[in-house]
Each structure stands twice: as structure tokens, then as C-alpha cells.
Tab-separated table of C-alpha atoms and ligand atoms in Angstrom:
chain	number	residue	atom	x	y	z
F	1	UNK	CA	-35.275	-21.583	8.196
F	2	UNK	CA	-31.322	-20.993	8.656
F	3	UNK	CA	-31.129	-22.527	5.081
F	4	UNK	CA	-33.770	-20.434	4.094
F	5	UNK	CA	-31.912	-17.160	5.373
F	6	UNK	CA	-28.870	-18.403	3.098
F	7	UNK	CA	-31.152	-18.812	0.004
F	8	UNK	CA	-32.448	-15.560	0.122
F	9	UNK	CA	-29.247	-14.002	0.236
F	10	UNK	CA	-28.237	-15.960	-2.429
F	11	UNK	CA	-30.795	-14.856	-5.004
F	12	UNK	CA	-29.806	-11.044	-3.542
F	13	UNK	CA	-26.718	-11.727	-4.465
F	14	UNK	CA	-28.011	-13.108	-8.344
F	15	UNK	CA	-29.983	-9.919	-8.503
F	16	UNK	CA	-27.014	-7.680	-7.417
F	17	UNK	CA	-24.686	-8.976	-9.605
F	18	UNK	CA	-27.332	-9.314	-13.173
F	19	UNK	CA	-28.044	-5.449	-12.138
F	20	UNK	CA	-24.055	-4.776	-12.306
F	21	UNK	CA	-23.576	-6.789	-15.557
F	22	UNK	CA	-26.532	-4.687	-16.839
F	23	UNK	CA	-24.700	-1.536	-15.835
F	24	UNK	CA	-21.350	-2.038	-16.183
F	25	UNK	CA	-20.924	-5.337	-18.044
F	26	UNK	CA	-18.840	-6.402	-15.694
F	27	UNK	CA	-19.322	-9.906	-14.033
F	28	UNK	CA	-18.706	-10.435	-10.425
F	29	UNK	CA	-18.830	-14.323	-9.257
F	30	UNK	CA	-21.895	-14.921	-6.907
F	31	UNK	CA	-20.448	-17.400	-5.199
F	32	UNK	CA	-17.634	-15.176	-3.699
F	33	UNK	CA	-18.031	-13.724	-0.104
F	34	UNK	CA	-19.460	-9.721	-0.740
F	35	UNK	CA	-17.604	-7.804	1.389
F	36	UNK	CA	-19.215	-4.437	1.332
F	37	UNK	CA	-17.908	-1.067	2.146
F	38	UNK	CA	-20.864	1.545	0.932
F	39	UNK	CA	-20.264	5.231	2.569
F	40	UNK	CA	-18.728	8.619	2.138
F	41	UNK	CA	-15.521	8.729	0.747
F	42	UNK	CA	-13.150	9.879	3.905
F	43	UNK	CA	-10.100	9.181	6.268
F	44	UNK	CA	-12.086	8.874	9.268
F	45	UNK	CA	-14.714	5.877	7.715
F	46	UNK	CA	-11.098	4.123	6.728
F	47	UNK	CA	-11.726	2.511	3.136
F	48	UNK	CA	-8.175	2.642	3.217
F	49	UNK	CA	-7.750	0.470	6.324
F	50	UNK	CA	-9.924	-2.380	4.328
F	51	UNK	CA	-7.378	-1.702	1.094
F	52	UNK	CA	-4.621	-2.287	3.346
F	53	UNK	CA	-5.704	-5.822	4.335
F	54	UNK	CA	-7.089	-6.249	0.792
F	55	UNK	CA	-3.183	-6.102	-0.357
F	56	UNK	CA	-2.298	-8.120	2.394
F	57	UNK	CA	-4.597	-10.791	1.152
F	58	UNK	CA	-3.357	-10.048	-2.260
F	59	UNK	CA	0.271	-10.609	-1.389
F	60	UNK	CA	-0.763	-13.939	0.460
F	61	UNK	CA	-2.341	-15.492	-2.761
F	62	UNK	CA	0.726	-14.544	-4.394
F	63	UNK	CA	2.953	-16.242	-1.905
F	64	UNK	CA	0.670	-19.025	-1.351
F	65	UNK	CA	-0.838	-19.931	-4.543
F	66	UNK	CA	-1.851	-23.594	-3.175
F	67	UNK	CA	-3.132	-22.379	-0.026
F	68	UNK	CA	-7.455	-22.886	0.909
F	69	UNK	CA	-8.861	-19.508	0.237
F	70	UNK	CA	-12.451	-18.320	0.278
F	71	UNK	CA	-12.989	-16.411	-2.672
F	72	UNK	CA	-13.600	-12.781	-1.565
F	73	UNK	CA	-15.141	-9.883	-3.661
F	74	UNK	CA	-14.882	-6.437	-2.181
F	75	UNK	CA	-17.327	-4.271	-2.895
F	76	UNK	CA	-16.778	-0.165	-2.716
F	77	UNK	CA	-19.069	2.696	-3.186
F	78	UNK	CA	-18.906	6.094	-2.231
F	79	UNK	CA	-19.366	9.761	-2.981
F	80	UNK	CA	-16.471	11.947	-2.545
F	81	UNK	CA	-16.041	16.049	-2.453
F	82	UNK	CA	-14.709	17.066	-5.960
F	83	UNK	CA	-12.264	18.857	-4.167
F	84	UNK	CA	-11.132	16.170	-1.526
F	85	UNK	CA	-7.449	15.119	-3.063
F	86	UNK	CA	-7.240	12.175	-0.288
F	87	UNK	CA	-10.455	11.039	-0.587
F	88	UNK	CA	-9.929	10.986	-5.032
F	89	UNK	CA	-6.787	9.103	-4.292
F	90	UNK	CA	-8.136	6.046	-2.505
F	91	UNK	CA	-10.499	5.618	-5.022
F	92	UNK	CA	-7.643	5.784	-7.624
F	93	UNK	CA	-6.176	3.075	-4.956
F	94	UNK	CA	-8.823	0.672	-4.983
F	95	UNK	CA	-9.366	0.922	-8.795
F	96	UNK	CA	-5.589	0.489	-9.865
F	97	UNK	CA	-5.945	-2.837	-7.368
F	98	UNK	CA	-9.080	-4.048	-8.727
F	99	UNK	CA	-7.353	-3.665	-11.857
F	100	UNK	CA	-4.543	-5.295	-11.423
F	101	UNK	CA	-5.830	-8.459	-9.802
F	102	UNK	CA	-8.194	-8.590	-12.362
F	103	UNK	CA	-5.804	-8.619	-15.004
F	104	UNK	CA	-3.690	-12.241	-12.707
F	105	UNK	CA	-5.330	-15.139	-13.670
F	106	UNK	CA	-3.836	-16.604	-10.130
F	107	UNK	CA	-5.684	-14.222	-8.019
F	108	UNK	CA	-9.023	-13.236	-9.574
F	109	UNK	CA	-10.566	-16.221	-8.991
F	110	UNK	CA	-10.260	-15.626	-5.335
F	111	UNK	CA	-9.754	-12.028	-5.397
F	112	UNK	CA	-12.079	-8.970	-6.762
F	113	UNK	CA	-12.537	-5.257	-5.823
F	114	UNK	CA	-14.795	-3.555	-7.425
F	115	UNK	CA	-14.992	-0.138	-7.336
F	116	UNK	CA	-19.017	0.828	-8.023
F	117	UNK	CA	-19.495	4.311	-9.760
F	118	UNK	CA	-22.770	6.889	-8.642
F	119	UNK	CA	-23.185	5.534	-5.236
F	120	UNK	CA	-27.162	6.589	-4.182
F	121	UNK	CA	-30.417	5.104	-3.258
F	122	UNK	CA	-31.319	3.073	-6.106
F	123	UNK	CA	-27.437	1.308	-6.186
F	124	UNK	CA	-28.080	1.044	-1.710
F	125	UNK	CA	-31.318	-0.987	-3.051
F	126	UNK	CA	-29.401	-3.664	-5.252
F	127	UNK	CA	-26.157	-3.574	-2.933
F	128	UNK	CA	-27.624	-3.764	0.818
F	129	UNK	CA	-29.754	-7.058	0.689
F	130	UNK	CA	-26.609	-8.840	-1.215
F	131	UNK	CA	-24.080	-7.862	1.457
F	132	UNK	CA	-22.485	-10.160	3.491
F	133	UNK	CA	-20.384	-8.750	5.406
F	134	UNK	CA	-20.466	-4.976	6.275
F	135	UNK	CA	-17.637	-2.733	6.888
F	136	UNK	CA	-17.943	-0.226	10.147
F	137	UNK	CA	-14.810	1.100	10.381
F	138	UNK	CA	-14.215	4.301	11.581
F	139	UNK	CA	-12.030	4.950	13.851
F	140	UNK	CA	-13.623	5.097	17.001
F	141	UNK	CA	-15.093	8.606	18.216
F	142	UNK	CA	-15.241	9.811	14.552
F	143	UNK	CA	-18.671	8.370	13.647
F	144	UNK	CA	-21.610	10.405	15.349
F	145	UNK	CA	-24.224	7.688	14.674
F	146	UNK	CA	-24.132	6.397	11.084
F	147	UNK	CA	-27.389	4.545	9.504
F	148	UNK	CA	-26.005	2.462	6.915
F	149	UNK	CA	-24.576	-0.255	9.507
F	150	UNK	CA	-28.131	-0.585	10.722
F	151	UNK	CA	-29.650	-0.728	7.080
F	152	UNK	CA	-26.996	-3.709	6.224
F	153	UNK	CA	-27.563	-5.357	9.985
F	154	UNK	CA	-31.494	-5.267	9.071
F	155	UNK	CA	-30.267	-7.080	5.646
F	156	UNK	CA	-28.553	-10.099	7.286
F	157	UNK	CA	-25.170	-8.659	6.926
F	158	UNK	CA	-22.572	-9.163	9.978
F	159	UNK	CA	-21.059	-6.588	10.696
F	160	UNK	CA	-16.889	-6.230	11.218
F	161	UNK	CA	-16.782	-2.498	12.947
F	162	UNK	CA	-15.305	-0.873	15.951
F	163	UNK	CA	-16.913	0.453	19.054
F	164	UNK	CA	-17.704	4.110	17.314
F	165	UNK	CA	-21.209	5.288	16.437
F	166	UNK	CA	-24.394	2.827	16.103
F	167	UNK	CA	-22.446	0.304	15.881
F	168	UNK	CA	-21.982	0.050	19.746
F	169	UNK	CA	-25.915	-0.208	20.291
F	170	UNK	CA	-26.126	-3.109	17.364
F	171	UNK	CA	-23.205	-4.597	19.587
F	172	UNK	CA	-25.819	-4.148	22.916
F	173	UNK	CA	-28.590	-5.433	20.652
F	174	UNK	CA	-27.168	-8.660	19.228
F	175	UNK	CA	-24.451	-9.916	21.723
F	176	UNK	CA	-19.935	-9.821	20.810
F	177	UNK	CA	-20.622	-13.500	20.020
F	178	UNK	CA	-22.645	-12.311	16.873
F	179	UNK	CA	-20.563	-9.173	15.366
F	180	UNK	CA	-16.881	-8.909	14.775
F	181	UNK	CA	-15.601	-5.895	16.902
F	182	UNK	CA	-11.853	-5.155	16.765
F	183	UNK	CA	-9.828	-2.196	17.380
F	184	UNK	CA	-8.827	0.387	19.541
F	185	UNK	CA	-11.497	2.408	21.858
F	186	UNK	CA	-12.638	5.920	21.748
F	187	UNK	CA	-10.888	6.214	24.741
F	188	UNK	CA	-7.707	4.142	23.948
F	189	UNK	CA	-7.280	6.523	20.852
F	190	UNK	CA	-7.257	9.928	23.075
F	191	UNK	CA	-4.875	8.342	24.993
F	192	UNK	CA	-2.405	7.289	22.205
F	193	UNK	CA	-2.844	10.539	21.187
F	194	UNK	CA	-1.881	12.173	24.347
F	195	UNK	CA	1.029	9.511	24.723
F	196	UNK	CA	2.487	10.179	21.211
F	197	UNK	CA	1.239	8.267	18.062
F	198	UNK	CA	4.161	6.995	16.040
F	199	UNK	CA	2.564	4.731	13.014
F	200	UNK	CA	6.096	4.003	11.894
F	201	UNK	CA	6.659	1.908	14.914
F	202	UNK	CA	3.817	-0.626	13.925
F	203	UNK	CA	4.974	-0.583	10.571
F	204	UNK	CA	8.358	-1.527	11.872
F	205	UNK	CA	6.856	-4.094	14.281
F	206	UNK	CA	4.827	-5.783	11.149
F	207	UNK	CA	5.908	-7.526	8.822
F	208	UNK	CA	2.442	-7.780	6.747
F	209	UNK	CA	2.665	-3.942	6.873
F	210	UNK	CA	5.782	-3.658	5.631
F	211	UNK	CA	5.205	-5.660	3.144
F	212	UNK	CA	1.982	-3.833	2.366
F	213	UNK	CA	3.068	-0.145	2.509
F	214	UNK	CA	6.136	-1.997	0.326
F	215	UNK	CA	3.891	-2.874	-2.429
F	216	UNK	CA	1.679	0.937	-2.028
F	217	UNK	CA	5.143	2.257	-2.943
F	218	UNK	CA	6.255	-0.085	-6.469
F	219	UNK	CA	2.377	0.021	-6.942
F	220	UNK	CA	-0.597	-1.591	-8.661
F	221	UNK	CA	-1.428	-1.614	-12.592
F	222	UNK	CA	1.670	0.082	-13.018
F	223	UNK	CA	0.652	3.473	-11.063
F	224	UNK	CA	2.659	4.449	-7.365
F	225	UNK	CA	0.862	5.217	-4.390
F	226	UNK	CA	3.780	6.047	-2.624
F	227	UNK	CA	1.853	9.326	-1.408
F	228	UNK	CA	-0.205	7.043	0.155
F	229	UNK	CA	2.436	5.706	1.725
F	230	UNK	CA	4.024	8.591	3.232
F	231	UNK	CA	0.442	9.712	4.592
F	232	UNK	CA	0.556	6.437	6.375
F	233	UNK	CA	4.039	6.739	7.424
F	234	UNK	CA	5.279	10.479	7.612
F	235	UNK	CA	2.308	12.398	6.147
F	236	UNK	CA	2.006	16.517	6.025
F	237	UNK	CA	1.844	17.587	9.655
F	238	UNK	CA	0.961	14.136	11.909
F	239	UNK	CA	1.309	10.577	10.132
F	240	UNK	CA	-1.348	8.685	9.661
F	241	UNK	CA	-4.042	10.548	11.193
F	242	UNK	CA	-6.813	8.192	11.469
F	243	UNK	CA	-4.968	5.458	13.227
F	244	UNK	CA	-5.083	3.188	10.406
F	245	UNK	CA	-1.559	1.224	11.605
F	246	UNK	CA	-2.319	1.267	14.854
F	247	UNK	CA	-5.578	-0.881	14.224
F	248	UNK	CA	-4.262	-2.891	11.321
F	249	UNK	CA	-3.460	-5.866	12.646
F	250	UNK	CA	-6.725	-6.193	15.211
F	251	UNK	CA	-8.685	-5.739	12.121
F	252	UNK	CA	-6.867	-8.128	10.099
F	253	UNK	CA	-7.544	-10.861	12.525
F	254	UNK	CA	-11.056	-9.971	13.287
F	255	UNK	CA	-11.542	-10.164	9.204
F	256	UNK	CA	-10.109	-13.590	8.880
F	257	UNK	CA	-12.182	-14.863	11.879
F	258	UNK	CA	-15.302	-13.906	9.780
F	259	UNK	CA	-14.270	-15.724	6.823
F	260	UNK	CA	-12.988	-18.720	9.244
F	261	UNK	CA	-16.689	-18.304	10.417
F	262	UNK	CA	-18.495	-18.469	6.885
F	263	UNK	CA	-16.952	-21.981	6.261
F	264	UNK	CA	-19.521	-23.214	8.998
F	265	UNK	CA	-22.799	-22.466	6.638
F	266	UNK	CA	-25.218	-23.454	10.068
F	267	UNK	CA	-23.303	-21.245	12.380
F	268	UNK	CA	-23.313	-18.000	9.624
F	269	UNK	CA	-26.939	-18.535	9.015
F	270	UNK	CA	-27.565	-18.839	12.724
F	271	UNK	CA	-26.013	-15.379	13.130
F	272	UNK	CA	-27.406	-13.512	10.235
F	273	UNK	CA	-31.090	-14.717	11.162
F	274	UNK	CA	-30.105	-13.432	15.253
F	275	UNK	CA	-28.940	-10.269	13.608
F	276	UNK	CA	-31.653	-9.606	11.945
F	277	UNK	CA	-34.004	-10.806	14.539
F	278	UNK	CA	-31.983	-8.100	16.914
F	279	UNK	CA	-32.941	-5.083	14.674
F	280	UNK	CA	-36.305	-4.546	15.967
F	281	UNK	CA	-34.893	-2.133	18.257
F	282	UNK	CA	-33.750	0.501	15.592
F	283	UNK	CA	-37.471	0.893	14.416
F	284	UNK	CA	-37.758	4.601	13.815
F	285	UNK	CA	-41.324	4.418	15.607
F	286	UNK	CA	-38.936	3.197	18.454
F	287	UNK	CA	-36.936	6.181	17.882
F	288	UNK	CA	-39.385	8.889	17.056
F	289	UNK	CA	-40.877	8.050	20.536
F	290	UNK	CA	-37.918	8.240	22.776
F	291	UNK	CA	-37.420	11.586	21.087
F	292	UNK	CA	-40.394	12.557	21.328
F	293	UNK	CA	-40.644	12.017	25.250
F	294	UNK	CA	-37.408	12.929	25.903
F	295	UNK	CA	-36.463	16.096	24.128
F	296	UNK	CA	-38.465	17.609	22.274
F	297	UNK	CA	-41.460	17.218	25.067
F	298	UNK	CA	-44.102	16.384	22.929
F	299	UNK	CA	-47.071	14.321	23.728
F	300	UNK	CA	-49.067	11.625	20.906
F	301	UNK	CA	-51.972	12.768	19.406
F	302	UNK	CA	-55.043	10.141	20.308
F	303	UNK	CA	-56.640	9.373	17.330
F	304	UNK	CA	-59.833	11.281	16.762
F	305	UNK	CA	-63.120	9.421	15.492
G	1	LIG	C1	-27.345	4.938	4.212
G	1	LIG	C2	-26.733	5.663	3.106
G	1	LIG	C3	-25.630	6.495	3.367
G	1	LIG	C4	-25.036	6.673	4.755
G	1	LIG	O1	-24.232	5.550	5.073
G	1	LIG	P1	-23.335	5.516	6.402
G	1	LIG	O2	-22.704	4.142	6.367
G	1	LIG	O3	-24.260	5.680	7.581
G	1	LIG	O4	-22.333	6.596	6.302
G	1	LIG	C5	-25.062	7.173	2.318
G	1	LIG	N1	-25.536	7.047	1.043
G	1	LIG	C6	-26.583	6.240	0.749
G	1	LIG	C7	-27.056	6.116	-0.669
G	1	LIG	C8	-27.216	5.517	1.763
G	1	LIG	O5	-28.257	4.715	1.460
């Protein structure tokens, strides 16, 4: 049955990538690991903490070519606010990156990041059942509930993510031994707050970030992001504002566990299959009951003959 699971998401994968090549012509290797970050464009849901780690990946194939490394292909979509200039810019991010790797025949075998245009229901169809691993990574308190993590959870995705919206009751659902939580609490970020955030000292106290926010400043495909940079690092009022430094490095670990994890085929099948067992729970008949008894006070309708 485990093998079974795998299978399926296999041929999802096929039928994600022949719709792509039928879209875009583009070709994206179905026997990389889909990492999948699908979502609104903004800050707070931190594409831009995943493009961080992505360049820190990027830089280790570079300085490792003989190293072991899982091929990886990492999958955006989003819509973004014509008039959102940060939001425009990491898009501009992750496309000058995808186009730069894709353009070093050292890195894109292992490497991809695809930027996916039109993000909406029909491309949530194609992209959801291929996922493999799904990105929930707001910074915690930002993210009232969120449905996608459920919708890629139902799909046999596992999900990296920190303890903000739905993602804490998928956590109470399907055990820490089955999802990849990392970062900083609602609770720990109020108080960071209230102590003083300062993003340059984690930059100064990592030398992957340096090394990172190094390379956002020469830049990628021959275009700067050294505004990107500064945000990170200085920015226009508070540095940084959604944390992104301060949870670097627990994501970055967490992320490298789940690909350490995908190696063992048995034990990744065994989780997707308890993860999608666990889902039961978020049935919206589930949900339209509890609401329905507790606030709005409403009582079932018997069925009439
Ligand atoms: C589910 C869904 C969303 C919302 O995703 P979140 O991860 O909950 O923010 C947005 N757009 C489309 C097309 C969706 O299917």
C-alpha cells in the first residue's frame, strides 16, 4: 500500500509536469523532490525565507560539486497586489534565480525553481496532488487559519511549517514525528520583539547567511537584489520585519531533515499515507457542525419524508 501511495504520487507528478510542458514548454524533471510553495505573494507567508535557503543550497552545489544531493525542484505560485513593490520584487528574486541556475549545467540537474505564472484553481488542481513537500511558513501569529496546508496535507504532502495558523491543529492531528515544525513561537516572536530584534546579529553569527545576503547583493542572472538585502538587514523603518533571520537557520535544518527523510522511500511513504489518513478531521461537515452548535446556535434540520 506504502508503495502504492508513492506510485500515485508519481503519476501526479507525470501529470503536473506534461500540463507545464503544455503550458509553458518548459520541462521540469519528475524525478526531483517538488517542493511547493503555492499562496499569496507577501512578507508575512515568507517565500523569501524558502529563497534564502534555496541560495544557500545553491552556493553548496557550487562549493561542493561532488557532494550526494537530492535533486530538488522548487515550485512557486502566487498572486500578488499590482501595487505591492515587495511582494513584485521576490518574484523578480525567484525568477532571476531560477534563471540563473538554469542557465549552470553544474547545478540544474539538482537544482530548479520555477516560478509558475496565473496562480488559481485549475493550476491548485495540477500542482496540489504532485506536491511533496509543502511550505507553511509564516511567521508565527501572522496566519489566521490558512486552507491550502490542509488541501496539500489531504494530498500526501508533508508539511515543513511553523506553529502559526492550521498548521498547529494538522500538528495535533498527525503527531511532531510526522510534520517538520521549526521556528520560533507566536509567543517567542512578541517577546523578541519586546526585547529588541536586531537581524544583523544573526547575520553576523552565520556564516550561510552571510554568504547568502552576500550573493542577494552581486546578484543572480546578472540583476542586484541588494534592496533585498538591506530589507533583510537595515530595511525602511525596522529590519527585517517578518523575522526571516531570526528563523533561518531552524528552518534550514528542519528542510534538510526532510530531504535526509525522503532517502528512506518506506519511512516517507509511511508518513504521507498517516498524513493523509490524519485529515479526516478537517472535513468541512466536521466543521460546519462545530459551528453550527457552537456559534451560530443553529439546530439540523431532520430530514422530512
Ligand atoms: C487554497 C488556495 C489559496 C489559499 O492558500 P493558503 O496557503 O491557505 O494561503 C489561494 N489560491 C488558490 C488558488 C487556492 O487553491
Amino acid at each position: 500500500m506504502r508503495a502504492k501511495v508513492r506510485a500515485i504520487k508519481h503519476d501526479n507528478k507525470i501529470a503536473f509536469s506534461n500540463h507545464i510542458y503544455r503550458q509553458t514548454g518548459r520541462l521540469i524533471d519528475t524525478h526531483s523532490f517538488y517542493d511547493v510553495h503555492i499562496k499569496r505573494l507577501h512578507e508575512y507567508k515568507r517565500q523569501l525565507l524558502n529563497v534564502l535557503n534555496i541560495i544557500g543550497l545553491y552556493i553548496d552545489i557550487k562549493e561542493n560539486p561532488n557532494k550526494e544531493f537530492q535533486p530538488q525542484t522548487f515550485l512557486f505560485a502566487a498572486k500578488a497586489a499590482p501595487g505591492y513593490y515587495m511582494a513584485k520584487n521576490i518574484i523578480k528574486l525567484i525568477c532571476f534565480l531560477g534563471k540563473e541556475i538554469e542557465n549552470d549545467p553544474a547545478v540544474r540537474e539538482k537544482l530548479a525553481v520555477v516560478f509558475l505564472e496565473n496562480y488559481n484553481v485549475s493550476m491548485a488542481e495540477a500542482l496540489v496532488p504532485a506536491a511533496e513537500l509543502s511550505e507553511q511558513i509564516s511567521l508565527a501569529g501572522k496566519e489566521a487559519s490558512g486552507t491550502g496546508c490542509m488541501k496539500l496535507m489531504i494530498n500526501g504532502a508533508m508539511t515543513i511549517g511553523t506553529l502559526d495558523g492550521a498548521n498547529v491543529e494538522m500538528l495535533d492531528a498527525v503527531g511532531e514525528e510526522n510534520m517538520y515544525i521549526f521556528g520560533l513561537t507566536s509567543s517567542e516572536v512578541d517577546n523578541l520583539w519586546l526585547r529588541g530584534y536586531n537581524s544583523a546579529e544573526f547575520y553576523a553569527n552565520n556564516e550561510k547567511l552571510r554568504k547568502i545576503i552576500n550573493a542577494l547583493n552581486i546578484g543572480f542572472a546578472g540583476e542586484s537584489f541588494a534592496d533585498i538585502a538591506s530589507y533583510l538587514l537595515t530595511g525602511q523603518g525596522v529590519a527585517d520585519p517578518y523575522m526571516c533571520l531570526a528563523d533561518f537557520e531552524s528552518y534550514r535544518t528542519t528542510h534538510a531533515r526532510a530531504i535526509s527523510d525522503y532517502q528512506d522511500k518506506d519511512k516517507w511513504n509511511r508518513m504521507s499515507l498517516l498524513n493523509i489518513a490524519a485529515c479526516g478531521y478537517f472535513a468541512a461537515d466536521r466543521s460546519i457542525k462545530e459551528y453550527a452548535e457552537n456559534i451560530w446556535n443553529i439546530k439540523r434540520l431532520t430530514d422530512k419524508k
